[in-house]
Coordinates of C-alpha atoms in Angstrom, one line a residue:
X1 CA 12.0 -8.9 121.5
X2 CA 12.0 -7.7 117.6
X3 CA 13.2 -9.6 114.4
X4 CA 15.6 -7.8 112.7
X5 CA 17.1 -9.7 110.0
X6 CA 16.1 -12.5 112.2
X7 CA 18.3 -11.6 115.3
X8 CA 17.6 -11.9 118.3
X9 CA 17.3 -8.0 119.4
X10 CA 17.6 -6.6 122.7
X11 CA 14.7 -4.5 123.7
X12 CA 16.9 -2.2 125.4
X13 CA 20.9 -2.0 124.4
X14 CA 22.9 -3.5 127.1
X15 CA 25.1 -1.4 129.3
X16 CA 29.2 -1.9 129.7
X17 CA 30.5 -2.0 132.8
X18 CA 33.5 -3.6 134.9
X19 CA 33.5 -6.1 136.9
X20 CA 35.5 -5.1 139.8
X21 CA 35.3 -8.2 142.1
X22 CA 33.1 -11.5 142.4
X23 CA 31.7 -11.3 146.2
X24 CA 29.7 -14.9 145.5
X25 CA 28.1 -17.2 143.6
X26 CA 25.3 -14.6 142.8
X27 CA 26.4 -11.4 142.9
X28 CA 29.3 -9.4 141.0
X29 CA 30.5 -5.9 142.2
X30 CA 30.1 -3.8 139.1
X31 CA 31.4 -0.1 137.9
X32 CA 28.8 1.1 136.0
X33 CA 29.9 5.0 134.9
X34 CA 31.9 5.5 138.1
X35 CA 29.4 4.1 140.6
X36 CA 30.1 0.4 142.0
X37 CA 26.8 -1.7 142.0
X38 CA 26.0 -5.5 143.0
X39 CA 25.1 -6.9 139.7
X40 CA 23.3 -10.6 139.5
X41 CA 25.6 -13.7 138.5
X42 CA 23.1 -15.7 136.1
X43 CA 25.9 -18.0 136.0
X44 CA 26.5 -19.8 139.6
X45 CA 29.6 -21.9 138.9
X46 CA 33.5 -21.2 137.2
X47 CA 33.3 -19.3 134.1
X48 CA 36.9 -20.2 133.0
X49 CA 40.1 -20.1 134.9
X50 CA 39.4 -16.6 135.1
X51 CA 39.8 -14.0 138.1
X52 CA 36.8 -12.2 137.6
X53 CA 38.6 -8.4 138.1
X54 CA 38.8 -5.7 136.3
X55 CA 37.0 -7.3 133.4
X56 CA 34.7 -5.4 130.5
X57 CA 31.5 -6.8 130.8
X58 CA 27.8 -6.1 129.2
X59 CA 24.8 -6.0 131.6
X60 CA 21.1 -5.6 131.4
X61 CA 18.7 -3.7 133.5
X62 CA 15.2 -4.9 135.0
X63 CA 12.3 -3.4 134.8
X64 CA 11.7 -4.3 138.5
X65 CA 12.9 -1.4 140.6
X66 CA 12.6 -3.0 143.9
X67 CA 14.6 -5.7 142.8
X68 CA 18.2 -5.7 145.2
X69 CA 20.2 -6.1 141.8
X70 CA 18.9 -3.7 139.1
X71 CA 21.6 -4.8 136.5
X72 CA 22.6 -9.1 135.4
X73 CA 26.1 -9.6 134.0
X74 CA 25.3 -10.8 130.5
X75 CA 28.5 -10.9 128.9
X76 CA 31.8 -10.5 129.4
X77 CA 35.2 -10.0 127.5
X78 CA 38.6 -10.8 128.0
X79 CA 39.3 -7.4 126.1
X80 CA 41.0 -4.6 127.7
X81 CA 38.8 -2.1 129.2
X82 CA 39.8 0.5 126.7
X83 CA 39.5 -1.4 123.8
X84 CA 36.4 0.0 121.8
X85 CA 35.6 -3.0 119.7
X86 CA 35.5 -5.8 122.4
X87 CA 34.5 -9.7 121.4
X88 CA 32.4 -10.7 124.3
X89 CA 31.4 -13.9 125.8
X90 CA 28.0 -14.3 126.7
X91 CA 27.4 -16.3 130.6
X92 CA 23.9 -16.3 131.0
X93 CA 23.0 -20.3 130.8
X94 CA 19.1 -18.8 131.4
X95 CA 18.9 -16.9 128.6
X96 CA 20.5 -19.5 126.4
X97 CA 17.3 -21.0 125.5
X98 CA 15.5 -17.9 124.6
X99 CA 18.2 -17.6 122.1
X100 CA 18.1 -21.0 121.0
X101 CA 14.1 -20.8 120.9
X102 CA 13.7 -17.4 119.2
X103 CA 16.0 -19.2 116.0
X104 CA 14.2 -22.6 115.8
X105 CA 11.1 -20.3 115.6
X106 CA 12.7 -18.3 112.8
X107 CA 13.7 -21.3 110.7
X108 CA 17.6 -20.6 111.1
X109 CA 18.4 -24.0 112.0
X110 CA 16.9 -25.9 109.3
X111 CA 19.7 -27.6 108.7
X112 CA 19.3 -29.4 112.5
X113 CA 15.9 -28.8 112.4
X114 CA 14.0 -28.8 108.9
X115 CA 10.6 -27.0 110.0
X116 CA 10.2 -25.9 113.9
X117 CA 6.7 -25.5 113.1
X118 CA 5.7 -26.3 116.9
X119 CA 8.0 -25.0 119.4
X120 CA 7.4 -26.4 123.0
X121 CA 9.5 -25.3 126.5
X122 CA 10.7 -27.3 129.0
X123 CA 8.5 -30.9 127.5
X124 CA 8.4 -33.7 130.4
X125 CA 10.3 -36.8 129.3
X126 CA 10.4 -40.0 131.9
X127 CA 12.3 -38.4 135.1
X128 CA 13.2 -35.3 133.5
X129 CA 12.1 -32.1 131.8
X130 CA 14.0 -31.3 128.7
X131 CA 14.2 -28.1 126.5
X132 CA 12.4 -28.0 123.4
X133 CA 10.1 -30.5 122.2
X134 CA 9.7 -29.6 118.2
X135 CA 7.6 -31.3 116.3
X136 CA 8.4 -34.6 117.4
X137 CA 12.2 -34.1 117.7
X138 CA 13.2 -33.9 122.0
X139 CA 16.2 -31.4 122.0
X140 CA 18.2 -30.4 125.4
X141 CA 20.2 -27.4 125.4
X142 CA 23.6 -27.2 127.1
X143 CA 25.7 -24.2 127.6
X144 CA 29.4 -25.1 129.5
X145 CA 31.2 -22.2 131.1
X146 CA 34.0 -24.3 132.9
X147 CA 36.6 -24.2 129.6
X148 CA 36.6 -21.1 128.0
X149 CA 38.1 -21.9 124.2
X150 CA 39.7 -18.3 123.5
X151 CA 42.8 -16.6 123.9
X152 CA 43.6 -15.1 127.6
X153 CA 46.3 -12.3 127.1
X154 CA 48.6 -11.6 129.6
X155 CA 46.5 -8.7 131.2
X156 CA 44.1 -10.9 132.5
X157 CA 44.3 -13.1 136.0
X158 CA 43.6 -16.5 136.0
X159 CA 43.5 -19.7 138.6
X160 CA 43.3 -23.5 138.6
X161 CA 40.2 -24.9 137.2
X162 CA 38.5 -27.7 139.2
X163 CA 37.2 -30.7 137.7
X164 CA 33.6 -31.4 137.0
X165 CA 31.9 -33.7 139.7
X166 CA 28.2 -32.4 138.6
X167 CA 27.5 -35.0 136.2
X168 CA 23.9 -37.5 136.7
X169 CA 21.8 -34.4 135.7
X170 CA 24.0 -34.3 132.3
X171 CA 23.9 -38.3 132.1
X172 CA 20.0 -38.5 132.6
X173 CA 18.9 -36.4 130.2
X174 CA 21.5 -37.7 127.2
X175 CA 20.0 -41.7 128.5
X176 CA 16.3 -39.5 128.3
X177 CA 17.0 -38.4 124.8
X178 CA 18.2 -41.5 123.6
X179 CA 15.7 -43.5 125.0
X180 CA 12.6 -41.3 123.2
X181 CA 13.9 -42.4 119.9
X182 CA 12.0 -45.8 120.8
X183 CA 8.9 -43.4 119.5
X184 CA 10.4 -40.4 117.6
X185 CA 12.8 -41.0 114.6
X186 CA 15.1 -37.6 116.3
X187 CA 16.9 -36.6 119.5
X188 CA 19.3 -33.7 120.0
X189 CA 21.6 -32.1 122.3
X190 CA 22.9 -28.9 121.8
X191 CA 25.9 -27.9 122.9
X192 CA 25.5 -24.0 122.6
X193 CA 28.5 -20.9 123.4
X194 CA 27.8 -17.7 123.2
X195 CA 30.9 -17.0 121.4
X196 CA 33.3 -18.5 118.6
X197 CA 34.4 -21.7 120.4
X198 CA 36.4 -23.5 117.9
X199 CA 35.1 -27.0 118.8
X200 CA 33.9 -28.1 122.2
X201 CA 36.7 -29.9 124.6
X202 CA 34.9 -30.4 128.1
X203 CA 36.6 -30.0 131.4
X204 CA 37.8 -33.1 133.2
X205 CA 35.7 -35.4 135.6
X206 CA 36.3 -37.9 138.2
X207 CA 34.0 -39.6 136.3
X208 CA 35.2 -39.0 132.8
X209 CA 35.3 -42.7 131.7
X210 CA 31.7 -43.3 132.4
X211 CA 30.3 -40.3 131.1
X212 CA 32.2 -40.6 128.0
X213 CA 30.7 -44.7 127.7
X214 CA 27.4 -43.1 128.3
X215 CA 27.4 -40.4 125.7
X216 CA 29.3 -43.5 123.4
X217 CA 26.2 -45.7 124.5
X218 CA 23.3 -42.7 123.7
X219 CA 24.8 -41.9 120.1
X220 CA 25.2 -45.4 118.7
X221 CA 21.5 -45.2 120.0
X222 CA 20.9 -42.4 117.3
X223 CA 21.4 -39.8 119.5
X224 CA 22.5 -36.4 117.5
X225 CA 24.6 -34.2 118.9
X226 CA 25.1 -30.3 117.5
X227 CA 26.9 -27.3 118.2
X228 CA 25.8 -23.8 118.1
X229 CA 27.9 -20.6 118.4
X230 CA 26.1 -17.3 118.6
X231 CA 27.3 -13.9 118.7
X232 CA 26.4 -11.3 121.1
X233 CA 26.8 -7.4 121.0
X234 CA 25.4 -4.5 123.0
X235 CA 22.1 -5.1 120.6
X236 CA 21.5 -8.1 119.8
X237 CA 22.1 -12.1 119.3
X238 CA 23.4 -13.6 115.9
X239 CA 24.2 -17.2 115.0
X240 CA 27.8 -17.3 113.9
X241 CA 27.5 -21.4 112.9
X242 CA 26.0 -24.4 113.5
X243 CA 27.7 -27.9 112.4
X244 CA 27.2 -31.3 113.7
X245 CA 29.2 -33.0 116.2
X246 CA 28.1 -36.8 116.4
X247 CA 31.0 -38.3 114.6
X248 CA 33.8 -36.6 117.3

């Protein structure tokens, strides 16, 4: 990784491909320049209501030679396949924190963040391990694939999306931020999307009533919630905003 105008730059320009068929979780069949590989997932669950076929995506290659899939899927767009200047969608939740981590360090989010002078991964708070400890402010990064907040054209195939039953790991940590501000004056979560999602509307739960009288409970605690859309290309990451989200 390189700063260029305080980017986040790829080391190598990621490839385009098509994504001709999901066969699991963990593994998308690819056409990369005629040839069809198995190309890693780094997403494991929905990404949208969409039917992943036939679908432009953006894909990195490991240095790893013996790995079993050479390439990860780390974008895709809902874009023709012969449209030359494709928006893409970034689904690699891993990555996410590099991103996020790479412009703390660069002083890009001063207006969440004032300094960033100390950085520190993956901090253990009570029963969990959260993000980012900076400074003294806890910060847990989130980064939902279920609802995808952009315009699906006609082209594209999509199904019924299933509601989200996953929800104590999200529950703990909000209750583990909130509860630090016993110590620290700050707590964040981030809500980030690796594209221009207009303002986050989650996907529905079984369980929506008490996760929404949690999240009510960790904010009038001083919890802070933010979003963060960034903007990915073949070369590189760039922060298209970054606005607060408490009041909504």
């Amino acid at each position: 990784m390189e700063i260029k105008n305080n980017a986040f730059i790829f080391e190598t320009p990621l490839i385009e491909g098509v994504i001709r068929k999901r066969k699991n979780r963990f593994i998308m069949e690819v056409e990369i320049d005629g040839e069809i590989c198995d190309c890693h997932c780094p997403t494991t669950g929905s990404i949208g209501n969409i039917v992943l076929q036939d679908i432009p995506c953006l894909l990195s290659k490991s240095r790893d030679t013996a790995r079993k899939t050479l390439y990860t899927v780390e974008a895709i767009s809902l874009d023709l396949p012969s449209e030359n200047n494709k928006s893409w969608i970034g689904i690699n939740q891993n990555a996410a924190n590099r991103y996020v981590e790479h412009f703390l360090k660069t002083g890009q989010f001063s207006a969440m963040v004032e300094k960033g002078d100390t950085v520190k991964r993956e901090q253990k708070l009570g029963n969990s391990k959260l993000d980012f400890l900076v400074d003294n402010i806890y910060i847990e990064v989130k980064t939902p694939l279920q609802c995808l907040q952009v315009p699906i054209g006609e082209h594209i195939k999509t199904k019924k999306v299933t509601e989200l039953n996953s929800t104590d790991r999200f529950v703990r940590h909000i209750n583990e931020l909130a509860e630090s501000l016993k110590e620290n004056e700050r707590a964040i979560l981030i809500t980030c999307f690796i594209y221009d999602n207009p303002g986050f509307k989650p996907v529905g739960s079984k369980r929506k009533e008490y996760v929404r009288e949690q999240v009510e409970s960790c904010l009038e605690r001083g919890l802070e919630t933010w979003q963060v859309n960034l903007r990915i290309t073949p070369t590189e990451l760039s922060i298209i905003k970054y606005f607060k989200t408490s009041k909504n």
